[in-house]
Coordinates of C-alpha atoms and ligand atoms in Angstrom, one line a residue:
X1330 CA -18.8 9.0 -7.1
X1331 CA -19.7 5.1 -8.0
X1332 CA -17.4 2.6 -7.8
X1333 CA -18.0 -1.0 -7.1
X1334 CA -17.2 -0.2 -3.1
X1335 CA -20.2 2.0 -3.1
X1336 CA -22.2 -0.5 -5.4
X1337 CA -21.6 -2.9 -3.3
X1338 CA -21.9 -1.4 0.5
X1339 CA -24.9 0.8 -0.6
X1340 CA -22.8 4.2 1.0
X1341 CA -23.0 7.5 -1.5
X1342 CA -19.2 8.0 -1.3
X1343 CA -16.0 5.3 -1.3
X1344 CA -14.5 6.6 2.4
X1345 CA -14.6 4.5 5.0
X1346 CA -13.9 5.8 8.6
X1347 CA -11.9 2.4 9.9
X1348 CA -12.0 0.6 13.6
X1349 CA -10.2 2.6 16.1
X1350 CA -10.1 1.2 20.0
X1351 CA -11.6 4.1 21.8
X1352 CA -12.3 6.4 19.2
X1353 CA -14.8 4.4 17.2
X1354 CA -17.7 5.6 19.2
X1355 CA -21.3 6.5 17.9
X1356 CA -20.8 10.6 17.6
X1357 CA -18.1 9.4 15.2
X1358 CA -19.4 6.5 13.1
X1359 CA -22.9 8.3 12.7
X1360 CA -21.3 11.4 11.7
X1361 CA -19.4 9.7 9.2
X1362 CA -21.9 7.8 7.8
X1363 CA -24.3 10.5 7.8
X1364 CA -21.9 12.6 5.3
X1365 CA -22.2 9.4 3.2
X1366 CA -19.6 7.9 4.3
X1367 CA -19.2 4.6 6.0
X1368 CA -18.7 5.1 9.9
X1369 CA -17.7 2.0 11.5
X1370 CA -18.1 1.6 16.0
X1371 CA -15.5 0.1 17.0
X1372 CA -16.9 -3.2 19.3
X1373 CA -14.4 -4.0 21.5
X1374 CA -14.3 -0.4 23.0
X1375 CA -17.3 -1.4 24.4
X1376 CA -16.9 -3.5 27.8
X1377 CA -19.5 -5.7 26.7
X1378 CA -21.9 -7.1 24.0
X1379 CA -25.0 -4.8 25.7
X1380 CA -22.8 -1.8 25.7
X1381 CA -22.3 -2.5 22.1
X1382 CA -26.3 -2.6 21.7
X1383 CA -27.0 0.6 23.4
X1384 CA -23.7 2.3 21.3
X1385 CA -25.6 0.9 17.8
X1386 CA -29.2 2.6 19.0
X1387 CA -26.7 5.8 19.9
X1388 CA -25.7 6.1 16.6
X1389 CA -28.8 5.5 15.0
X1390 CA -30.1 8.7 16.5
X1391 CA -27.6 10.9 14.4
X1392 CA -28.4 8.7 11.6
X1393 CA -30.7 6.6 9.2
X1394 CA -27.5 5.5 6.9
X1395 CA -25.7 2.4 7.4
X1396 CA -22.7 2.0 9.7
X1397 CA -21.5 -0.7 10.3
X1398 CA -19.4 -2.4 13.5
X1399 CA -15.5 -3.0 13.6
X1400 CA -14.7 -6.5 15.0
X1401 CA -11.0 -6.6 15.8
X1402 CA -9.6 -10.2 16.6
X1403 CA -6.4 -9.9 18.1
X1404 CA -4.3 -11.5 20.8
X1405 CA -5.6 -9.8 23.9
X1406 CA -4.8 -10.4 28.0
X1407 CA -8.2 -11.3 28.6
X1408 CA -10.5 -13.7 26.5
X1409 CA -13.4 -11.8 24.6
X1410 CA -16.7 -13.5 23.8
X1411 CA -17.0 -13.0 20.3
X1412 CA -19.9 -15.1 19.8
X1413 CA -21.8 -12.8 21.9
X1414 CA -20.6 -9.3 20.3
X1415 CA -21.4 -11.0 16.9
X1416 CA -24.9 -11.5 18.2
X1417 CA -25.6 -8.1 19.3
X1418 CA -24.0 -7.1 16.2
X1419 CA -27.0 -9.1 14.1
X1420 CA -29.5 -8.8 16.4
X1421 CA -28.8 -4.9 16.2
X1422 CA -29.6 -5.2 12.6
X1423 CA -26.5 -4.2 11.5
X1424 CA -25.4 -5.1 7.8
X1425 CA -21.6 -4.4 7.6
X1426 CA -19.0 -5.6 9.7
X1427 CA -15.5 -5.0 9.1
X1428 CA -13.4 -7.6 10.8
X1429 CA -9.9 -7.2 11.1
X1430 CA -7.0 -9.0 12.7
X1431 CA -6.9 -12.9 11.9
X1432 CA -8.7 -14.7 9.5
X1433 CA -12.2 -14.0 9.2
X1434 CA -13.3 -17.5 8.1
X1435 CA -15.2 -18.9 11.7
X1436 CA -17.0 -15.9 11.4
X1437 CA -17.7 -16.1 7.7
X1438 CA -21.1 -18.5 8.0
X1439 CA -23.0 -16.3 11.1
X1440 CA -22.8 -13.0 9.6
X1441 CA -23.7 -14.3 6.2
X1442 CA -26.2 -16.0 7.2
X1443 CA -27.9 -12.8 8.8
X1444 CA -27.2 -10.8 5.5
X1445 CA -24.0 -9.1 7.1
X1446 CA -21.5 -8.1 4.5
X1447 CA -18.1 -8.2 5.5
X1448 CA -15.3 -6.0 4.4
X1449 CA -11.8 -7.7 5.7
X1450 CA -8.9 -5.7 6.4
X1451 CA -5.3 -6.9 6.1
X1452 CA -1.9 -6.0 5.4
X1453 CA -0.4 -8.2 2.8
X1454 CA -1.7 -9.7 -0.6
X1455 CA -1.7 -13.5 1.3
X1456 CA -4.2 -12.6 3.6
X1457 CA -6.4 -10.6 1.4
X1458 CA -6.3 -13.6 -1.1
X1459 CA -7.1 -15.9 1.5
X1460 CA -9.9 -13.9 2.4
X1461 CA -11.2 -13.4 -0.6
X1462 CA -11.2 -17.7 -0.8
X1463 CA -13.8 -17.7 2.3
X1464 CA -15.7 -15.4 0.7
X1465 CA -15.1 -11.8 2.4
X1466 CA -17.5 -9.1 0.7
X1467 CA -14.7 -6.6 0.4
X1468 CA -10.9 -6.0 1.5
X1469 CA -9.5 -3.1 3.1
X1470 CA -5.7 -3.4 2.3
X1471 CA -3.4 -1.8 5.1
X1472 CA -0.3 -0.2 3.6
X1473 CA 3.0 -0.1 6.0
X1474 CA 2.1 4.0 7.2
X1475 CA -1.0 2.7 8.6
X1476 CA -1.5 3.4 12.5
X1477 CA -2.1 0.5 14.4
X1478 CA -1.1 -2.9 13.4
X1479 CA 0.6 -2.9 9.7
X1480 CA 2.1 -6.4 10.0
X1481 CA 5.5 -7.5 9.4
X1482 CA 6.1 -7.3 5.8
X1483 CA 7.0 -3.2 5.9
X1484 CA 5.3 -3.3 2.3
X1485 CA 3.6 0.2 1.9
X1486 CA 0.9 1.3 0.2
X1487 CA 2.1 2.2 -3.1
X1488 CA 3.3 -1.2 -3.9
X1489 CA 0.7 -3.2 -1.6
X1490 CA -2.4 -1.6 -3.1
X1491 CA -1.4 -2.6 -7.0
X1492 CA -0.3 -6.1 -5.5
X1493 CA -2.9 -6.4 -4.2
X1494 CA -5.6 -5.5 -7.0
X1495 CA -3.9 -8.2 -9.5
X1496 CA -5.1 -11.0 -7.2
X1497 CA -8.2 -9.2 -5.7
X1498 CA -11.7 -9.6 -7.9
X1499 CA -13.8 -8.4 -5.2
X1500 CA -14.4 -4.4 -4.0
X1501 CA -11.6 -3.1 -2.5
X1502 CA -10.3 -0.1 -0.8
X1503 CA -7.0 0.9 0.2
X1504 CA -5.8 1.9 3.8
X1505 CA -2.9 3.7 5.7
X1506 CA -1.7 7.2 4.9
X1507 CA -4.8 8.6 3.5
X1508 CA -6.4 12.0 4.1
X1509 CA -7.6 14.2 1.3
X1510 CA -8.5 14.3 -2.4
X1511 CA -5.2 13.5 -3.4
X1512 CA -5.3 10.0 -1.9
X1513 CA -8.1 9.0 -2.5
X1514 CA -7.4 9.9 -6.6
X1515 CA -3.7 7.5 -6.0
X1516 CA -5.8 4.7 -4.7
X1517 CA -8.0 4.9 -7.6
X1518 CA -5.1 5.2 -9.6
X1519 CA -3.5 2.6 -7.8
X1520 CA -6.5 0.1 -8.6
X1521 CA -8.8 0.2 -4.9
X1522 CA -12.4 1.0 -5.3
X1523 CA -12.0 3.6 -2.1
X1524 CA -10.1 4.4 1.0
X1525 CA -10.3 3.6 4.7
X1526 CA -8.8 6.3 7.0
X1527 CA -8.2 6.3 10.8
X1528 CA -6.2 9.3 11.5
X1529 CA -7.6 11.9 9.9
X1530 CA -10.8 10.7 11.2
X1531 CA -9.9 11.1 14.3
X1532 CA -8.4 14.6 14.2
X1533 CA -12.1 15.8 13.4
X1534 CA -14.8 17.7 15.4
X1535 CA -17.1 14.8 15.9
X1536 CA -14.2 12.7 17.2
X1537 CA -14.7 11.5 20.6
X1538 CA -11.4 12.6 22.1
X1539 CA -10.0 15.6 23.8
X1540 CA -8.9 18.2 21.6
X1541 CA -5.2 18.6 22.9
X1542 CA -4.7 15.5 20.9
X1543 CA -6.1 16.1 17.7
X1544 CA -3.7 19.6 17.8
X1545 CA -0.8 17.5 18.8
X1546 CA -2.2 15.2 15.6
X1547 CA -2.4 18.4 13.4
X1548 CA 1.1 19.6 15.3
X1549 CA 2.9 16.2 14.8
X1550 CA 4.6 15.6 11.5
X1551 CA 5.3 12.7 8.7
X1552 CA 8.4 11.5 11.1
X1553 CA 6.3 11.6 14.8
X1554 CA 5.4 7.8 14.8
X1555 CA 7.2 4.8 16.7
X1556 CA 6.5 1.1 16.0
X1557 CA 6.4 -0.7 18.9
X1558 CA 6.4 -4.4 19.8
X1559 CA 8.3 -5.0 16.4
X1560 CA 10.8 -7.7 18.7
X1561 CA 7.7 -9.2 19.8
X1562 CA 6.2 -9.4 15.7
X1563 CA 2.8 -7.8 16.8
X1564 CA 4.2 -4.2 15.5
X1565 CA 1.9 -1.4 16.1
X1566 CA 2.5 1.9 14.7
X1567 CA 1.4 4.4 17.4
X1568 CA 2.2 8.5 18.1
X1569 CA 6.0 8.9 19.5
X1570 CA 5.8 10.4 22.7
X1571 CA 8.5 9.5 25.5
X1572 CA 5.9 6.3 26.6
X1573 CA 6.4 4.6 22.8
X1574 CA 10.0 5.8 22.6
X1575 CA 10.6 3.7 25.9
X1576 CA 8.9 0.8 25.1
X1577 CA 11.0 0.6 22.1
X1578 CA 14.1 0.5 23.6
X1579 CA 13.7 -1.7 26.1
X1580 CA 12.6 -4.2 23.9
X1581 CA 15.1 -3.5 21.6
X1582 CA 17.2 -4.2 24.3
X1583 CA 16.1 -7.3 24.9
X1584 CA 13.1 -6.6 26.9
X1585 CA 10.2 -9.1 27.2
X1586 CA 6.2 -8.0 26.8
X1587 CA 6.3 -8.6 30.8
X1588 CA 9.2 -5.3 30.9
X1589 CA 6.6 -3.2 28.9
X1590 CA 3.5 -4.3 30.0
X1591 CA 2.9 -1.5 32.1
X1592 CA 3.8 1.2 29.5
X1593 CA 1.5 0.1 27.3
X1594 CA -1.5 -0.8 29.6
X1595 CA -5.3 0.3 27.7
X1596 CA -6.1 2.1 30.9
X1597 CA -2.9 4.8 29.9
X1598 CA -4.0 5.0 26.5
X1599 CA -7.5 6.0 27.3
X1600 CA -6.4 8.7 29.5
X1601 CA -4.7 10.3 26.6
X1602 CA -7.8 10.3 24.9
X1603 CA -9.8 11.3 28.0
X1604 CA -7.6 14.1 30.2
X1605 CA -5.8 15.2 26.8
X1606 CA -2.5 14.4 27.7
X1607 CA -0.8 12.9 24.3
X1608 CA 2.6 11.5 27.2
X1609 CA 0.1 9.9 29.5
X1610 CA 0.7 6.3 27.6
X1611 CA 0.4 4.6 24.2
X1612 CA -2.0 6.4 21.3
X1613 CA -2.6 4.8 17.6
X1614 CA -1.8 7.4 14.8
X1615 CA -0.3 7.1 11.2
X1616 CA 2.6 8.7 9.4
X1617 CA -0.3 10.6 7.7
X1618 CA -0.7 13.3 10.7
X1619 CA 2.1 14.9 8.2
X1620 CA -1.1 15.4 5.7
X1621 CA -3.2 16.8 8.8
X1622 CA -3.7 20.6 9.1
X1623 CA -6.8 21.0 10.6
X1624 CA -9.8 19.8 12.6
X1625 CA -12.7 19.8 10.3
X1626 CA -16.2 18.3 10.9
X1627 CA -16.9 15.0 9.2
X1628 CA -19.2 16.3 6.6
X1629 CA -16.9 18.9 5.6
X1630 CA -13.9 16.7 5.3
X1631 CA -15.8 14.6 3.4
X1632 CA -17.3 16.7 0.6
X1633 CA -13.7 18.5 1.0
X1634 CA -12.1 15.1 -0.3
X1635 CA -14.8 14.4 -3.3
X1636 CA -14.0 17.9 -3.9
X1637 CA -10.7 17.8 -4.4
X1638 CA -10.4 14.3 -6.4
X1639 CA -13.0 16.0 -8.7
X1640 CA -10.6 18.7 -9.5
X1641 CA -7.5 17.0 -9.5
X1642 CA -9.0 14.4 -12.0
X1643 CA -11.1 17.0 -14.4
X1644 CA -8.6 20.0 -13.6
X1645 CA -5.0 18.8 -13.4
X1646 CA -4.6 15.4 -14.8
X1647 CA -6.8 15.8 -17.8
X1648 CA -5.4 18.7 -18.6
X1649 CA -1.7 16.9 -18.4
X1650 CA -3.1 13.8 -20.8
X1651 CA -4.7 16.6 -22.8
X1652 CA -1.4 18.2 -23.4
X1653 CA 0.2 15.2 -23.9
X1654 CA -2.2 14.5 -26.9
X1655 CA -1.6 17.6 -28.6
X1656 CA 2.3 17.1 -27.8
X1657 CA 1.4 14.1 -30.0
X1658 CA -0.6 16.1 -32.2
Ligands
FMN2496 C1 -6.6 5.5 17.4 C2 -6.6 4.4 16.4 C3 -7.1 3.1 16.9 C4 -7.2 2.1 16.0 N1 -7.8 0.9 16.5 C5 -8.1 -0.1 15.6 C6 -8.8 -1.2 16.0 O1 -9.2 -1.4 17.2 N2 -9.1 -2.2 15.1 C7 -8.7 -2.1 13.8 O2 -9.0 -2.9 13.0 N3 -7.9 -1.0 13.4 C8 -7.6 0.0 14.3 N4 -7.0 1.1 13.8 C9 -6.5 1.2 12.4 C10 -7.5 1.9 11.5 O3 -8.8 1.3 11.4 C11 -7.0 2.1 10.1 O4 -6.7 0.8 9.5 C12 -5.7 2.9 10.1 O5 -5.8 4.0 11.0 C13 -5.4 3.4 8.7 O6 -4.3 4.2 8.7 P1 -4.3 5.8 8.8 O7 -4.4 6.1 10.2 O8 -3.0 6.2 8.1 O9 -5.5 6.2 8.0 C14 -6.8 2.2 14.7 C15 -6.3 3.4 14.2 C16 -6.2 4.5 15.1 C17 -5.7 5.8 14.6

């Protein structure tokens, strides 16, 4: 399966396995990458730039394909030295970064001057056109049933990703609400080179978290998602639980970040992840867990996906466009 995403990225297949704060680790990106995929380690999960080195050589022992490093640039309580994770990013030897968050452009110059591609993701035509102007490698558009941040335009995927291709030249892939070989054949459709998935990835074997989460993932439906902070316009699509249901309305009571500050804190969310309690605090996850059925390994899901878009596209549809000709006929 070519398409200018693989072309262009040097990775056998067009699925990317996006950023994710605490779930981004080595056992996932490697495994990911190693199906032919591109895995991506999330940096700021790491407490520091070294961390981030010694993650990189981590991965590199489940594989000799490229990964690549997620650098989320967000508003955050406590200042992060960027300069230094972008070092141990090069220095690392690392070729792709995706960078997400703000406008890439200060960070433009460094990584291309180390032979770092970046793929840019973003969540409205604006910003993937601005990118584009400072010379990104690649977008990774963000549809509105995207976990984490989806922006505040509520534009989803079907409309976004066709948007976005009329003004997009470059390679790009489509994100949010993506999880088998029937998405990936709609983003095709839709005009992306690929997809970028974050959910699904994580409700796999190689994922980094405890299992009671990825079966709440696989038990959770289309409808099991809040979007928090929307008041504050920094919305975050996360799991609903009774944490996320709370912060909601007590900011949409009028609440200030201060009232919720200690619903959301990191240190809850991690101990979702880590004691498998999905009501311990705040979790990222998609509208797509309604898509999610199962825990598979990487490599499976994978060739499961590429499976599937095969049939769909030389089974079903070209057996529809055949009909239709001899309709014509
Ligand atoms: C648990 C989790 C954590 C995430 N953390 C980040 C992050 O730190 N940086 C980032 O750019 N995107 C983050 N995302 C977003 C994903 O990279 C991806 O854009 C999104 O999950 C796509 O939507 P999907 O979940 O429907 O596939 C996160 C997603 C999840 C599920």
């Amino acid at each position: 399966m070519r398409t200018p995403f693989t072309e262009a990225f040097g990775v056998e297949y067009p699925i990317v396995q996006g950023g994710m704060q605490w779930v981004g680790r080595a056992e996932l990106a490697g495994a990911v990458s190693e199906a032919g995929g591109l895995g991506l380690i999330t940096a700021l999960t790491q407490p520091t730039p070294e961390d981030l080195t010694k993650e990189i050589a981590r991965a590199r022992e489940i594989t000799d394909k490229p990964f690549g490093v997620n650098l989320t640039i967000l508003p955050t309580i406590k200042p992060v030295p960027y300069d230094e994770y972008r070092h141990a990013i090069v220095d690392a030897g690392i070729t792709i970064v995706e960078t997400a968050g703000s406008n890439p452009a200060p960070h433009m110059d460094f990584f291309h001057e180390h032979n770092v591609k970046v793929l840019h993701k973003c969540t409205s035509v604006r910003h993937a056109v601005k990118a584009q102007a400072v010379g990104v490698d690649g977008i990774s558009i963000d549809g509105f049933e995207c976990a984490g941040h989806p922006g505040e335009d509520d534009v989803p995927g079907l409309i976004l990703i066709a948007a976005a291709r009329k003004e997009i030249s470059i390679p790009m892939i489509a994100s949010g609400g993506f999880a088998d070989g029937r998405g990936l054949v709609a983003a095709l459709a839709l005009g992306a080179d690929g997809i970028n998935m974050g959910t699904r990835f994580m409700c796999t074997v190689e994922s980094p978290i405890h299992e009671k989460v990825k079966q709440q993932i696989v038990e959770n439906s289309e409808l099991d998602t809040e979007l928090i902070f929307r008041t504050l316009r920094n919305t975050s699509r996360v799991a609903s639980n009774e944490v996320s249901r709370e912060t909601v309305r007590i900011l949409n009571e009028g609440g200030k970040f201060e009232d919720v500050q200690q619903l959301v804190a990191g240190v809850r969310g991690v101990k979702v992840y880590e004691n498998g309690d999905p009501e311990a605090g705040i979790w990222s996850a998609g509208q797509v867990q309604g898509l999610i059925d199962d825990i598979p390994t990487c490599a499976d899901l994978i060739s499961r996906i590429v499976a599937e878009a095969d049939e769909i596209v030389n089974e079903r549809l070209s057996a529809l466009v055949g009909a239709g000709e001899q309709v014509q006929a």
